[in-house]
Protein backbone atom coordinates (compact mmCIF):
# COMPACT_ATOMS: atom_id res chain seq x y z
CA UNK A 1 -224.72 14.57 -106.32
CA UNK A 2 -223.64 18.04 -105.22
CA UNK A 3 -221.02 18.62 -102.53
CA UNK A 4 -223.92 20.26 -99.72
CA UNK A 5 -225.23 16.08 -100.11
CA UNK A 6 -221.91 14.85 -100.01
CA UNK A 7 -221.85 16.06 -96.90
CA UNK A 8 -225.00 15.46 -94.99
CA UNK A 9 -224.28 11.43 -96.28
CA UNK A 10 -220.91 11.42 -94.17
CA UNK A 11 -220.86 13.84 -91.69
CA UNK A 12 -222.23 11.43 -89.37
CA UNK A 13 -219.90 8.62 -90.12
CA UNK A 14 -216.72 11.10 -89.35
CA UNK A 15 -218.53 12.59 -86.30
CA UNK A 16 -218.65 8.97 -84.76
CA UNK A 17 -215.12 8.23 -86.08
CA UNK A 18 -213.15 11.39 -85.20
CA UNK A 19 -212.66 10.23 -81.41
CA UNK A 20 -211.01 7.07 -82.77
CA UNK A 21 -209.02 9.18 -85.47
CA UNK A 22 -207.54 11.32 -82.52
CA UNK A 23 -206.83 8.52 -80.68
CA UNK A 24 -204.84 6.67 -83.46
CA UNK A 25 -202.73 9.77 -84.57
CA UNK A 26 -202.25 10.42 -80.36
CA UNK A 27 -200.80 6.80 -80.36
CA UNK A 28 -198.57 6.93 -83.27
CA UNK A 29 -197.01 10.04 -82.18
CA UNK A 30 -196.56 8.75 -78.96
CA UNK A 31 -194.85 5.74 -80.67
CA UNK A 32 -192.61 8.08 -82.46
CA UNK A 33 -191.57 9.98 -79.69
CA UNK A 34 -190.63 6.76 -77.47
CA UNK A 35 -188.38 4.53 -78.91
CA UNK A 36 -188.31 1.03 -78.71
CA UNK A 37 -185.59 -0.25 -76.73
CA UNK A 38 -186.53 -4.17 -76.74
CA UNK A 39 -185.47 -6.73 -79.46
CA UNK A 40 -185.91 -9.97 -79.90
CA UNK A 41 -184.51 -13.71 -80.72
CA UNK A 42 -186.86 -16.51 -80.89
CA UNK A 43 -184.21 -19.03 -79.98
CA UNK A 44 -182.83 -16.89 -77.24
CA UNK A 45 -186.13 -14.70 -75.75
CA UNK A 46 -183.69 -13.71 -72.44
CA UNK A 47 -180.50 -13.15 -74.43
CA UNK A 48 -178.60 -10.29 -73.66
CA UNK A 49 -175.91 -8.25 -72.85
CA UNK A 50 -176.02 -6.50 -69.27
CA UNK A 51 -173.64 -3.24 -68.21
CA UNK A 52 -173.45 -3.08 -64.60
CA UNK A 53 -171.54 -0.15 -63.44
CA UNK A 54 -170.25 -0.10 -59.80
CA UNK A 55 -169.17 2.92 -57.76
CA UNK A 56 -166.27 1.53 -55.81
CA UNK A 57 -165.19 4.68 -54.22
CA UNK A 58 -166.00 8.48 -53.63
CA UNK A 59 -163.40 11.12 -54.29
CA UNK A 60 -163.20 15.06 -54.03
CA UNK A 61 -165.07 15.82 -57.11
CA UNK A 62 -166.76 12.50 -57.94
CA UNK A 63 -166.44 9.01 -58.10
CA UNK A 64 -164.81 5.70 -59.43
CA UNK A 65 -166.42 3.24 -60.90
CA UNK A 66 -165.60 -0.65 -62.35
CA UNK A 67 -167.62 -1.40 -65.55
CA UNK A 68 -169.06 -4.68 -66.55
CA UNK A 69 -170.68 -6.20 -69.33
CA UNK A 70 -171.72 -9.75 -69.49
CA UNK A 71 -172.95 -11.45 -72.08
CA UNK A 72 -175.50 -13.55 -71.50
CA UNK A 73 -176.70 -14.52 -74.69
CA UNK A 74 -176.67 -18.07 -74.79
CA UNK A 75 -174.64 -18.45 -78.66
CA UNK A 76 -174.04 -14.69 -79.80
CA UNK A 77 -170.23 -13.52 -78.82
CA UNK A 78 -168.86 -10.02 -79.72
CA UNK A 79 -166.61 -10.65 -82.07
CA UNK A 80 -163.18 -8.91 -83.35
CA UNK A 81 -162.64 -5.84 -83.85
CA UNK A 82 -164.35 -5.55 -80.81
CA UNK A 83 -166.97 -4.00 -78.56
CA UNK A 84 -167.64 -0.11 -78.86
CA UNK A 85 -170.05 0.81 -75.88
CA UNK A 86 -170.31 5.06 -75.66
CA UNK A 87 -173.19 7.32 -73.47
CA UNK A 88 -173.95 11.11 -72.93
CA UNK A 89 -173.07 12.49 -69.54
CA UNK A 90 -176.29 13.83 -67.93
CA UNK A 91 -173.94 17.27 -66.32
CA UNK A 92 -170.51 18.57 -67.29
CA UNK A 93 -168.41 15.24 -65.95
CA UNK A 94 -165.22 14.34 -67.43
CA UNK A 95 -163.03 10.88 -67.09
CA UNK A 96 -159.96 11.55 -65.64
CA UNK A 97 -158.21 8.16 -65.90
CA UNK A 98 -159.30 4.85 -67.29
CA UNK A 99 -157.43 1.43 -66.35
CA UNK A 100 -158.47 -1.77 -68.89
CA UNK A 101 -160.13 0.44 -71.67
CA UNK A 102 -160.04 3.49 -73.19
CA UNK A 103 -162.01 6.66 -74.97
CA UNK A 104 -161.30 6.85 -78.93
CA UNK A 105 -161.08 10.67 -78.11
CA UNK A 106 -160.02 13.28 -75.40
CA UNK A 107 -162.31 16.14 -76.81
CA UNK A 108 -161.93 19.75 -75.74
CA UNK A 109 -160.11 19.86 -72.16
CA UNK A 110 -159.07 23.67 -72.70
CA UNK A 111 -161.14 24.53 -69.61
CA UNK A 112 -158.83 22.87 -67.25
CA UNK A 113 -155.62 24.24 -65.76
CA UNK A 114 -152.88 21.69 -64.70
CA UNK A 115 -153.87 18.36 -64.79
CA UNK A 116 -155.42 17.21 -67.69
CA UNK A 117 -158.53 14.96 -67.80
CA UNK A 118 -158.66 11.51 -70.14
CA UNK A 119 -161.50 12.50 -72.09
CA UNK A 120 -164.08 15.32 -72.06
CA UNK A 121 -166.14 14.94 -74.20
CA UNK A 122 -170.03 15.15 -73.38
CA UNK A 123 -170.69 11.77 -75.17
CA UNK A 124 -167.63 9.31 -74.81
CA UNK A 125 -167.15 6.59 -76.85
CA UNK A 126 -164.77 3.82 -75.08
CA UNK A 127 -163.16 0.36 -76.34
CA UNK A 128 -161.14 -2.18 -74.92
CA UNK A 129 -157.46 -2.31 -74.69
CA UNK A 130 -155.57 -4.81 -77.20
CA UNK A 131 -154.08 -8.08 -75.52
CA UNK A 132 -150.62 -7.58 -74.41
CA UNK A 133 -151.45 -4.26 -72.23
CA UNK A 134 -148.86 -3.79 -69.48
CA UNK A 135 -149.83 -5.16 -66.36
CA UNK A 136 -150.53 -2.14 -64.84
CA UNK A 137 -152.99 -0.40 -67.17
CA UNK A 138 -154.92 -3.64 -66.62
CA UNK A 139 -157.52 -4.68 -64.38
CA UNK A 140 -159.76 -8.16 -64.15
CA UNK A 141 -161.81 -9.68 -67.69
CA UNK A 142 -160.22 -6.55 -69.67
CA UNK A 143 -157.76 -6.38 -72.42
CA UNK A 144 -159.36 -8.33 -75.10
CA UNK A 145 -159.59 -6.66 -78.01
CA UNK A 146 -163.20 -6.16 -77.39
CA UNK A 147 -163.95 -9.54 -77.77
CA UNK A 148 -166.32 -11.89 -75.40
CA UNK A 149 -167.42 -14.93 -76.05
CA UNK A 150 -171.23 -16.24 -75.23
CA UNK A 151 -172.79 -17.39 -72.09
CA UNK A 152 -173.00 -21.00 -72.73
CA UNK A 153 -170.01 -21.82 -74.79
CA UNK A 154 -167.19 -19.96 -72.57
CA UNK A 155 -169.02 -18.99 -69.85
CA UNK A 156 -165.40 -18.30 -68.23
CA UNK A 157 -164.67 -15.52 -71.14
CA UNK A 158 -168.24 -14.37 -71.50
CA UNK A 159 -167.62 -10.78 -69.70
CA UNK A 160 -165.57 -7.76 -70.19
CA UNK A 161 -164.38 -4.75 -67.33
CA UNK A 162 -162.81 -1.41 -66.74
CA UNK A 163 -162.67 1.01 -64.46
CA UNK A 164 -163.10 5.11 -64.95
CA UNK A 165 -162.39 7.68 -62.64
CA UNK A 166 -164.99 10.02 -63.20
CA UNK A 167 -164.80 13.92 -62.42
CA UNK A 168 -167.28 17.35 -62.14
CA UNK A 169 -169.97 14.56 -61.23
CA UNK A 170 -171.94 14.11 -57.64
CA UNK A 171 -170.31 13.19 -54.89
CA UNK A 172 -172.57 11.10 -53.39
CA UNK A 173 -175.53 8.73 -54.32
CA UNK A 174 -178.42 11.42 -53.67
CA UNK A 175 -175.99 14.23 -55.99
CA UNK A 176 -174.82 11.57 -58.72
CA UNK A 177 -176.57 11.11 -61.81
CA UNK A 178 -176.72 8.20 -63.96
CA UNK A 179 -175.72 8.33 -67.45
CA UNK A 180 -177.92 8.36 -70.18
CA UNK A 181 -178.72 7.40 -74.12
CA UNK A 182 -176.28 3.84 -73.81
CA UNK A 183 -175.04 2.56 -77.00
CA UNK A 184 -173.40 -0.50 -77.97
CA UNK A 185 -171.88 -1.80 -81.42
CA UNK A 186 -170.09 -5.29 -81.08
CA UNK A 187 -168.29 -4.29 -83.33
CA UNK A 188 -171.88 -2.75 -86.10
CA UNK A 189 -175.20 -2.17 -85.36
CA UNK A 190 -177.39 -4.45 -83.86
CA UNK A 191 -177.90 -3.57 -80.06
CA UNK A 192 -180.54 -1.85 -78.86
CA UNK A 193 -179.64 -0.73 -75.18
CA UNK A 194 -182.40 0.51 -72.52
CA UNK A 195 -182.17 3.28 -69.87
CA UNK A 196 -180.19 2.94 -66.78
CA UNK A 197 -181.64 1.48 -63.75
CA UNK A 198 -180.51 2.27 -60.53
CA UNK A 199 -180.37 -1.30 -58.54
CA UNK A 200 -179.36 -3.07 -55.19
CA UNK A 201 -175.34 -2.73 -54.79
CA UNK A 202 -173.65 -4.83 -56.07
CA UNK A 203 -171.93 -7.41 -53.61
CA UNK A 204 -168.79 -8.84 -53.88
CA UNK A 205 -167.41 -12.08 -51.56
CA UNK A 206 -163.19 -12.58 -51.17
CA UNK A 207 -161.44 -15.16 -52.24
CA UNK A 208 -161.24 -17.23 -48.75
CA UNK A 209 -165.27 -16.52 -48.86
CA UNK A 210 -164.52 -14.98 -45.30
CA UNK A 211 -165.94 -11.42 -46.25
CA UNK A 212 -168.05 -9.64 -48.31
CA UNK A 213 -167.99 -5.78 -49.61
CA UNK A 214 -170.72 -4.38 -51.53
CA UNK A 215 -170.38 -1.41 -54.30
CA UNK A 216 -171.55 2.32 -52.75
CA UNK A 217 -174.08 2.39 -56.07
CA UNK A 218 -175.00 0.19 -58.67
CA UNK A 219 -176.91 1.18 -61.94
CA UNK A 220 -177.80 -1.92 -64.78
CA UNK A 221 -178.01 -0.75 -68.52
CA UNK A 222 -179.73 -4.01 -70.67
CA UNK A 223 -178.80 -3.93 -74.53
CA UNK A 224 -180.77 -6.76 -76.47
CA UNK A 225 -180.15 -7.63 -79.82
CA UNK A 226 -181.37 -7.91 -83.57
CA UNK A 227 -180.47 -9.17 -86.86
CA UNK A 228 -182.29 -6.66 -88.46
CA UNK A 229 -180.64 -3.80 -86.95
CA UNK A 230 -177.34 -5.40 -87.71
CA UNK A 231 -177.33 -5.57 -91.33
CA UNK A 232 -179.02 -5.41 -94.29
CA UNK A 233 -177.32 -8.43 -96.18
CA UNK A 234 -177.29 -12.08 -94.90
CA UNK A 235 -173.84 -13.28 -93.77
CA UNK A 236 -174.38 -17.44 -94.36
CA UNK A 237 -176.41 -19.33 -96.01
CA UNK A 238 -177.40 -22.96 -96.45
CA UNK A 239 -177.35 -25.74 -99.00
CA UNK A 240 -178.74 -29.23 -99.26
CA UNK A 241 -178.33 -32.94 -100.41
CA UNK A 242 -179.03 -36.53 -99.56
CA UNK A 243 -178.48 -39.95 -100.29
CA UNK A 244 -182.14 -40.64 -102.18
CA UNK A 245 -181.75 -37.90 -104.63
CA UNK A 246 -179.01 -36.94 -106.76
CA UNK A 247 -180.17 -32.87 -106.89
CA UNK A 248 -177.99 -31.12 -104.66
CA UNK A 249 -179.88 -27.81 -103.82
CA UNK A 250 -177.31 -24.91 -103.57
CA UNK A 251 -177.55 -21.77 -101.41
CA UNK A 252 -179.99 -19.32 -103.39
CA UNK A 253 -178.04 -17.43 -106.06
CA UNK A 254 -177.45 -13.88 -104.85
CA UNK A 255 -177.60 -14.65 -101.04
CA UNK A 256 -174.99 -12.49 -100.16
CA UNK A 257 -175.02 -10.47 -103.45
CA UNK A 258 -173.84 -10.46 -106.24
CA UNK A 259 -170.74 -10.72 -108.84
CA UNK A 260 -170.21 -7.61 -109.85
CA UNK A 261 -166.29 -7.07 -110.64
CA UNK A 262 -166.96 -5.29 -113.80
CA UNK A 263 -168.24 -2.21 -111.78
CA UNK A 264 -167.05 -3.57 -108.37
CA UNK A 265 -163.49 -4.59 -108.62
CA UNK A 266 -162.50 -7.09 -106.12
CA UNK A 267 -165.66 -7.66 -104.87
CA UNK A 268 -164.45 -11.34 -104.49
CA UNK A 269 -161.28 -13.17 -105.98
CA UNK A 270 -161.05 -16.55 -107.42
CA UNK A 271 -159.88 -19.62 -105.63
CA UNK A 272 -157.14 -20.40 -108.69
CA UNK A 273 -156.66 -16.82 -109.26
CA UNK A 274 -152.97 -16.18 -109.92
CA UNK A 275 -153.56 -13.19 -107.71
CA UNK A 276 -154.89 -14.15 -104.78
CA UNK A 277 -152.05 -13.82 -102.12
CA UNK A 278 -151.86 -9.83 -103.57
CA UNK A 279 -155.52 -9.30 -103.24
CA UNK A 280 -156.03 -10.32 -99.57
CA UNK A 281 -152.56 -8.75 -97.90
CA UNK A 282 -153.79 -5.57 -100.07
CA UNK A 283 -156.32 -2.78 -99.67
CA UNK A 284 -158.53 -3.26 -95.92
CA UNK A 285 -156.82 -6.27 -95.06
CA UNK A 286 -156.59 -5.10 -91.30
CA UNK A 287 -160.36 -3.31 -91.78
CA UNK A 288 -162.32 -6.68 -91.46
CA UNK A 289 -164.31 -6.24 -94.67
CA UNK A 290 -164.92 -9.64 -96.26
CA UNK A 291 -163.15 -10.94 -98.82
CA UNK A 292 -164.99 -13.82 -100.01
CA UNK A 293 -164.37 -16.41 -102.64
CA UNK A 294 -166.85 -16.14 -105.96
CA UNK A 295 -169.75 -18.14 -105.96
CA UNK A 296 -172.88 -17.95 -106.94
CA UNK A 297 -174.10 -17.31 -103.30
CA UNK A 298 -171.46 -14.91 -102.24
CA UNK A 299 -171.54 -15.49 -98.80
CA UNK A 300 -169.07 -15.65 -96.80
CA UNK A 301 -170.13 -18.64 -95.17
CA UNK A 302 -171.66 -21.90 -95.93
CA UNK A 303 -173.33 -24.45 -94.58
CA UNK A 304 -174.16 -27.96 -95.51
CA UNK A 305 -176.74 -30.59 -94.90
CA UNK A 306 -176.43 -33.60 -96.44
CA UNK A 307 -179.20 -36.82 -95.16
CA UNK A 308 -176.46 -39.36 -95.84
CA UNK A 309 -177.93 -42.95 -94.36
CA UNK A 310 -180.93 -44.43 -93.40
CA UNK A 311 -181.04 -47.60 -90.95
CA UNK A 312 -184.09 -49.60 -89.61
CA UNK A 313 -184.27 -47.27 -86.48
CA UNK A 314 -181.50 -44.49 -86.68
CA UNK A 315 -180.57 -42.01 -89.68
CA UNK A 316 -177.53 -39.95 -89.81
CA UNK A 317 -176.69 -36.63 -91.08
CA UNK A 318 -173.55 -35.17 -92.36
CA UNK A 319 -172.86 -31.28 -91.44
CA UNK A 320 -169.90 -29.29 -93.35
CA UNK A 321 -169.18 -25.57 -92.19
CA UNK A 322 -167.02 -23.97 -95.10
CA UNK A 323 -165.45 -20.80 -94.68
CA UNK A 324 -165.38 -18.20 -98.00
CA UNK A 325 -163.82 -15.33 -96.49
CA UNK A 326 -160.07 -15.05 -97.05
CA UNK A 327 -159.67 -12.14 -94.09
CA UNK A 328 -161.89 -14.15 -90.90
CA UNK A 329 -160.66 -16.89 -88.96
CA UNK A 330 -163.51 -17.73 -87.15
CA UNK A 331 -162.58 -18.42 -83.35
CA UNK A 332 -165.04 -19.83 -81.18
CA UNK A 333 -167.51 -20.26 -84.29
CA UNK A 334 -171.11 -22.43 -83.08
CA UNK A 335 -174.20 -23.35 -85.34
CA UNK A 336 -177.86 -22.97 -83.87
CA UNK A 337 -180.07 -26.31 -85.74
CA UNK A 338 -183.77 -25.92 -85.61
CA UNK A 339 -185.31 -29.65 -86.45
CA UNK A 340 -188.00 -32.10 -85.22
CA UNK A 341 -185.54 -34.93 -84.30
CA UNK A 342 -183.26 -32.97 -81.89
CA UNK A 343 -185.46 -34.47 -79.19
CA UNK A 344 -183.72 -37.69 -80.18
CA UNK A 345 -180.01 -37.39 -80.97
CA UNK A 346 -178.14 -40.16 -80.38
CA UNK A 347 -174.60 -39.51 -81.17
CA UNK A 348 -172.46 -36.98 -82.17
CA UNK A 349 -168.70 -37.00 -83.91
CA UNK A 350 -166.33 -34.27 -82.90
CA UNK A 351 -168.70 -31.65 -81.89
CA UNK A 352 -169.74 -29.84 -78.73
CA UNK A 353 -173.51 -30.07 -78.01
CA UNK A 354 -176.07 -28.39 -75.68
CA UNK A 355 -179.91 -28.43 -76.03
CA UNK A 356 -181.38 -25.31 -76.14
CA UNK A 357 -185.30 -25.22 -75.24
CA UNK A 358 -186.56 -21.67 -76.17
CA UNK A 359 -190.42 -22.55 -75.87
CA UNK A 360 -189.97 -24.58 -72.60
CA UNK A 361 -190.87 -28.20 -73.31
CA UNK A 362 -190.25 -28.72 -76.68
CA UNK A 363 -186.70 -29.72 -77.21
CA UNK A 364 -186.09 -28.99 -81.11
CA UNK A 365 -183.18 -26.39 -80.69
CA UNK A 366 -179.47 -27.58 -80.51
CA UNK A 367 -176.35 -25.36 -80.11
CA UNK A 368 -172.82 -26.98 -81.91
CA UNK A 369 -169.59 -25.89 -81.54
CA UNK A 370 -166.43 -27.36 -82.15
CA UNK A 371 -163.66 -29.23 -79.69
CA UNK A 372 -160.89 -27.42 -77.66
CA UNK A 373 -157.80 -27.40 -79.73
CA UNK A 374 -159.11 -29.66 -82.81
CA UNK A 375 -161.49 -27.87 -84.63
CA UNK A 376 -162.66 -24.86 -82.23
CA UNK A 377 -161.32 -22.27 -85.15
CA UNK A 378 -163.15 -22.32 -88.72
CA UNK A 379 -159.44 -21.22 -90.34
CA UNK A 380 -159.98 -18.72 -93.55
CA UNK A 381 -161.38 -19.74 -97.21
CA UNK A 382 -158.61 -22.29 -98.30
CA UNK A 383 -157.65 -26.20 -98.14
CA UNK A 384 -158.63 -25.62 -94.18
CA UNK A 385 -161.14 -23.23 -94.19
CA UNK A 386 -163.73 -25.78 -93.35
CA UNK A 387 -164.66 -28.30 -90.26
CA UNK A 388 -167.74 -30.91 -90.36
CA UNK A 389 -169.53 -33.85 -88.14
CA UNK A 390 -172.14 -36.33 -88.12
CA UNK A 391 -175.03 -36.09 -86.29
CA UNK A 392 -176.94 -39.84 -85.37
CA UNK A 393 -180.68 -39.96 -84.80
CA UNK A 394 -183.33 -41.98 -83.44
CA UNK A 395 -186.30 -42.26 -84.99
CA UNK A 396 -189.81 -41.83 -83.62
CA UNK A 397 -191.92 -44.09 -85.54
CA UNK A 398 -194.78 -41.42 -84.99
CA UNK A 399 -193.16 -38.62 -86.97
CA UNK A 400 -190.08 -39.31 -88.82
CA UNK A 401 -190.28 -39.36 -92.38
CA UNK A 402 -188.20 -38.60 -95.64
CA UNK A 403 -191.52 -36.82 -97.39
CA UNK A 404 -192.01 -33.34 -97.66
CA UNK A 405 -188.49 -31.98 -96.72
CA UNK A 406 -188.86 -33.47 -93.16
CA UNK A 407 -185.51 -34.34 -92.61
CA UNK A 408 -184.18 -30.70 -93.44
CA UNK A 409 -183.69 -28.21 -90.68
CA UNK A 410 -186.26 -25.67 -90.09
CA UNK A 411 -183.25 -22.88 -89.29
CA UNK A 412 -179.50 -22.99 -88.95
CA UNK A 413 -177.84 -19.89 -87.09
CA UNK A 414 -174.17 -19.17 -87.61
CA UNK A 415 -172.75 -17.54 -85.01
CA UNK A 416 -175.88 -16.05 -84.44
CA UNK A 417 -176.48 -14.89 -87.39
CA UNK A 418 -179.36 -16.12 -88.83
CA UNK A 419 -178.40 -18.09 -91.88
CA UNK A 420 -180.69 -18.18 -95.66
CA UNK A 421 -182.23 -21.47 -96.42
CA UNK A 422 -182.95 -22.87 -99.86
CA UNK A 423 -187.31 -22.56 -100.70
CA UNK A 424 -188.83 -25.62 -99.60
CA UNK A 425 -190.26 -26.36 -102.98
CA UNK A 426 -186.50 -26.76 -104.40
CA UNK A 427 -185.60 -29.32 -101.82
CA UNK A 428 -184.53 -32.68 -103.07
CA UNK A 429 -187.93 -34.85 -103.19
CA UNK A 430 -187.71 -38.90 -102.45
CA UNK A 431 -188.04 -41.08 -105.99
CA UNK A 432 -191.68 -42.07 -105.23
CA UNK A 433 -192.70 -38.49 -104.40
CA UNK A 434 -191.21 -36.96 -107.99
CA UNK A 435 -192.57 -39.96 -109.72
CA UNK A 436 -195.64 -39.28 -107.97
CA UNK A 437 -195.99 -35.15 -108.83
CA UNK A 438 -194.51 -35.90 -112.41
CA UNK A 439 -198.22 -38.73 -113.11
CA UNK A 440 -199.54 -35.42 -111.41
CA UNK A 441 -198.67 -33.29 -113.77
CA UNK A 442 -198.77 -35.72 -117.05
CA UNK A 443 -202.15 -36.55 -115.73
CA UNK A 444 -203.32 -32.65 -115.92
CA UNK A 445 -201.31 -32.40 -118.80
CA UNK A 446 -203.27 -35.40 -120.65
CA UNK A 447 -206.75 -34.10 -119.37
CA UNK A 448 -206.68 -30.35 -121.15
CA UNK A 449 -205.43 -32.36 -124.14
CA UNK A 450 -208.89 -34.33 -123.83
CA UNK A 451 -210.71 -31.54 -123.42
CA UNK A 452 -208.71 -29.62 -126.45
CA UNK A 453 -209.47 -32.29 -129.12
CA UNK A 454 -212.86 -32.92 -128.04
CA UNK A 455 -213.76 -29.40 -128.56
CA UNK A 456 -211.97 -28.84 -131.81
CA UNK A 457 -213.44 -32.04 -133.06
């Protein structure tokens, strides 16, 4: 078939299709060009974190502002080192003073005579002041260290402020313009953070509740967040045991990576090493970069599930958190449990609890976290880097069972972070069930044997 016949075959065919072809390539360029500012948590579909920025007051050449950000993701804190939140001015302004944070650089201020401006740079990058800050550098919810805790666990803690006294900007709400291109890293990647919205003012009520101000102009920035963006390697993962079968079922090798000191040195230390107290006060010991324990999993955390009893109406589970990272105390630390039976928890030792109902009715979602003062802080890989609880259910005659990996959770989060569970065909089967895949298998095993002989005979 010649190329003229060719052709005449499919001209037709790309005639009809060439109005969908421009339409496609028309999409996915438009696709390209806007990016996607939305991400997205299953267990928390309205998390996120919300910058509100206030203008409290005009001056000569432009305004001051307070900014907030609260967190109101229900188990996801910002943890230390810190929050980083930075924009791009959308004219020439500068910051002349900051109280409760601060920019990480003043840039080029050679243009101005006299007094000389905080920061200006086009695109400021600002962090939180360290605790400790003298009083009057300080201003309401600042001073942290970056840190804020989530919505539902320390609601009291769960927002963070300063003010900036911004310069060469408008002078009024028609002439000011709102920042643009928000970015957020608490402390990495992660948050994706939406245009600013110009809203209703902001109001504020005093103390006696006797009056109430309101901000001269309010703008709201939302930043949502997601794993994927965060990192590219898992953080925890999860192992697995119970009292019916002897196989305990260990995080998947590699989880975290890999052993690798041969071409990696300290990678990860031994728990008996002779050097261990050299190798974590050495090297990045104030950097935050993990220095976990070797294991097979190399994760810096664990966490356990272990069915451990099973009464006429009520089985209990056994839930150990251990800590492999020799530079982290974790402060505030909380576990996310996706299972079945949450609807019916009975009793639970030593934890916090709140029921978390992402798809409305069904209650399958649980949020722990530990008690005030006893075990609220998951200390560092050690003797005491670890903290554990029972949990008590009730069963439903209708559902529960031990078959099938039933009484496993679907998904454990560790502070947030979504944690790697064991594959469901390596979790530890009831007696009855092996004995019951092993005739299986003898069974097949005995049938091409049948057929084998019968043929050679």
């Amino acid at each position: 078939m010649d190329l003229s016949s060719s052709r005449s075959i499919f001209g037709g065919s790309v005639g009809k299709l060439a109005p969908l072809a421009i339409s496609l390539l028309f999409f996915l360029v438009l696709s390209a060009l806007i990016p996607s500012t939305e991400a997205y948590d299953s267990l928390d579909p309205n998390g996120n974190i919300t910058i509100k920025w206030d203008i409290m007051q005009w001056t000569p050449d432009g305004y001051v502002a307070v900014v907030t950000m609260f967190n109101f993701q229900q188990y996801r804190h910002i943890q230390a080192p810190g929050w980083t939140l930075g924009w791009t001015w959308a004219k020439k302004e500068v910051i002349w003073s900051m109280v409760g944070a601060q920019t990480t650089e003043q840039g080029d201020c050679s243009r101005f005579k006299g007094n000389t401006p905080h920061c200006c740079k086009k695109d400021p990058t600002v962090v939180d002041l360290l605790p400790g800050t003298p009083y009057n550098q300080q201003i309401a919810n600042c001073c942290k260290g970056g840190v804020i805790n989530s919505w539902v666990q320390d609601p009291a803690n769960a927002a963070s402020s300063f003010q900036v006294s911004v310069g060469a900007a408008g002078t009024t709400n028609k002439t000011v313009r709102v920042p643009k291109n928000f970015t957020l890293r608490a402390p990495g990647p992660g948050y994706t953070c939406g245009i600013a919205k110009i809203v209703k003012p902001t109001k504020f009520v005093t103390q006696d509740g006797r009056r109430t101000t309101q901000a001269l102009m309010t703008w709201n920035v939302t930043c949502t967040y997601s794993q994927f963006l965060a990192q590219k390697t898992p953080t925890c993962c999860v192992s697995l045991s119970s009292f019916y079968n002897d196989t305990i079922v260990n995080c998947p090798t590699c989880t975290c990576g890999c052993q690798n000191n041969a071409t990696q040195p300290g990678s990860c230390v031994e728990g008996d090493s002779p050097y261990l107290a050299s190798a974590v006060n050495g090297p990045g010991k104030n950097s935050f970069t993990p220095l976990v324990q070797c294991t097979s999993h190399m994760c810096p955390v664990r966490v356990h599930w272990h069915v451990k009893l099973n009464y006429k109406e009520y089985w209990r589970v056994k839930i150990a958190i251990t800590n492999f990272n020799y530079r982290m105390n974790y402060t505030q630390w909380n576990l996310v449990i996706q299972h079945p039976n949450l609807d019916n928890l009975t009793q639970l030792f030593s934890f916090n609890y709140k029921s978390l109902t992402p798809y409305g009715g069904i209650n399958d979602t649980a949020m722990l976290w530990g008690v005030k003062y006893y075990n609220d802080l998951l200390m560092e890989a050690g003797p005491y880097g670890n903290v554990q609880s029972e949990l008590l259910f009730k069963k439903d005659p209708s559902t529960f069972t031990f078959e099938k990996g039933w009484a496993f959770p679907r998904r454990i989060y560790f502070n947030g972070d979504n944690c790697v569970m064991p594959p469901p065909d390596s979790y530890p089967w009831l007696p009855n069930a092996a004995s019951q895949l092993m005739s299986t298998s003898t069974m097949t095993l005995l049938t091409a044997l049948s057929w084998l002989l019968i043929y050679c005979v």
